[in-house]
């Protein structure tokens, strides 16, 4: 997949930074746990100093780091950088007690309050939206097997060019973002299209690091999802497509075998997949 119409890194980055500011997740108004901050900050600073001493880091390298960190902020890419290279470990810690569905990282491109409809839902899409049609359906259940009546499944995804609405120019607001309300048996069905693999912006600070280190910027094609039901933990996950060349080397380290979809042909050029979602009671 190519992204010749790709947004500028600065545009996507500042949208992601603004989104984070609006999300209510910015620290503030919370009591500071001095012991905890001391412990974490001391370890973080020590880890960096150990690298400098062990690798005998030069002033040129130190200044390159300073310049690069400044650029990450100028490009608005702190959400991107952190979600690509750190969030997967935070997600692992947050969810390792679960017996239900495996989750994965939220990433920088979630927007709350998407359009909502009862099942079956067709995702907000342009007329003649490019891409292979995909029916995504399943049942929401609790870990004891009981159906989660009226639970909600939210999807957000890139389009067939790898672009996310609200973060790339030229994509209509809410395109390929939607929430479906399951029926009384927890069943849901969503009509969408297959997303393209996603390349993180190459011309910003993160792209500069990737090029300088000889890495690649790709994430495999993925559907983002959140699932909620009364009395259950919120599940944030991503689902992947078998055969994608980046399933084994996702730049964001967010692929798990349990998150692989099983796709069938629908007989008229589209695909169908069934994926049941099991939530843990609170
Ligand atoms: C994405 O689409 C994404 O899902 C993550 C985790 C990071 C960057 C872009
Ligand atoms: Fe994504």
PDB file of N, CA and C in Angstrom, residues 34-51:
ATOM      1  N   UNK A  34       4.416  10.851  45.999  1.00  0.00           N
ATOM      2  CA  UNK A  34       5.838  11.204  45.933  1.00  0.00           C
ATOM      3  C   UNK A  34       6.725   9.956  45.862  1.00  0.00           C
ATOM      4  N   UNK A  35       6.377   8.952  46.644  1.00  0.00           N
ATOM      5  CA  UNK A  35       7.177   7.718  46.646  1.00  0.00           C
ATOM      6  C   UNK A  35       7.221   7.071  45.264  1.00  0.00           C
ATOM      7  N   UNK A  36       6.047   7.046  44.650  1.00  0.00           N
ATOM      8  CA  UNK A  36       5.939   6.392  43.339  1.00  0.00           C
ATOM      9  C   UNK A  36       6.692   7.186  42.276  1.00  0.00           C
ATOM     10  N   UNK A  37       6.513   8.497  42.286  1.00  0.00           N
ATOM     11  CA  UNK A  37       7.208   9.336  41.303  1.00  0.00           C
ATOM     12  C   UNK A  37       8.715   9.214  41.507  1.00  0.00           C
ATOM     13  N   UNK A  38       9.145   9.251  42.756  1.00  0.00           N
ATOM     14  CA  UNK A  38      10.563   9.110  43.067  1.00  0.00           C
ATOM     15  C   UNK A  38      11.103   7.803  42.492  1.00  0.00           C
ATOM     16  N   UNK A  39      10.381   6.730  42.732  1.00  0.00           N
ATOM     17  CA  UNK A  39      10.844   5.409  42.282  1.00  0.00           C
ATOM     18  C   UNK A  39      10.930   5.337  40.752  1.00  0.00           C
ATOM     19  N   UNK A  40       9.858   5.767  40.085  1.00  0.00           N
ATOM     20  CA  UNK A  40       9.823   5.641  38.616  1.00  0.00           C
ATOM     21  C   UNK A  40      10.807   6.603  37.958  1.00  0.00           C
ATOM     22  N   UNK A  41      10.847   7.844  38.433  1.00  0.00           N
ATOM     23  CA  UNK A  41      11.736   8.830  37.805  1.00  0.00           C
ATOM     24  C   UNK A  41      13.201   8.465  38.057  1.00  0.00           C
ATOM     25  N   UNK A  42      13.501   7.977  39.248  1.00  0.00           N
ATOM     26  CA  UNK A  42      14.879   7.572  39.546  1.00  0.00           C
ATOM     27  C   UNK A  42      15.309   6.432  38.622  1.00  0.00           C
ATOM     28  N   UNK A  43      14.422   5.465  38.433  1.00  0.00           N
ATOM     29  CA  UNK A  43      14.765   4.333  37.557  1.00  0.00           C
ATOM     30  C   UNK A  43      14.916   4.769  36.106  1.00  0.00           C
ATOM     31  N   UNK A  44      14.046   5.679  35.655  1.00  0.00           N
ATOM     32  CA  UNK A  44      14.116   6.133  34.261  1.00  0.00           C
ATOM     33  C   UNK A  44      15.425   6.888  34.015  1.00  0.00           C
ATOM     34  N   UNK A  45      15.759   7.793  34.926  1.00  0.00           N
ATOM     35  CA  UNK A  45      16.999   8.571  34.766  1.00  0.00           C
ATOM     36  C   UNK A  45      18.210   7.643  34.841  1.00  0.00           C
ATOM     37  N   UNK A  46      18.167   6.686  35.749  1.00  0.00           N
ATOM     38  CA  UNK A  46      19.289   5.753  35.865  1.00  0.00           C
ATOM     39  C   UNK A  46      19.454   4.908  34.597  1.00  0.00           C
ATOM     40  N   UNK A  47      18.337   4.467  34.028  1.00  0.00           N
ATOM     41  CA  UNK A  47      18.409   3.638  32.817  1.00  0.00           C
ATOM     42  C   UNK A  47      19.102   4.412  31.694  1.00  0.00           C
ATOM     43  N   UNK A  48      18.784   5.700  31.565  1.00  0.00           N
ATOM     44  CA  UNK A  48      19.407   6.518  30.514  1.00  0.00           C
ATOM     45  C   UNK A  48      20.892   6.739  30.809  1.00  0.00           C
ATOM     46  N   UNK A  49      21.209   7.018  32.069  1.00  0.00           N
ATOM     47  CA  UNK A  49      22.624   7.215  32.409  1.00  0.00           C
ATOM     48  C   UNK A  49      23.432   5.936  32.189  1.00  0.00           C
ATOM     49  N   UNK A  50      22.847   4.800  32.497  1.00  0.00           N
ATOM     50  CA  UNK A  50      23.538   3.525  32.252  1.00  0.00           C
ATOM     51  C   UNK A  50      23.869   3.365  30.777  1.00  0.00           C
ATOM     52  N   UNK A  51      22.939   3.749  29.916  1.00  0.00           N
ATOM     53  CA  UNK A  51      23.189   3.631  28.472  1.00  0.00           C
ATOM     54  C   UNK A  51      24.358   4.537  28.069  1.00  0.00           C
TER      55      UNK A  51
END
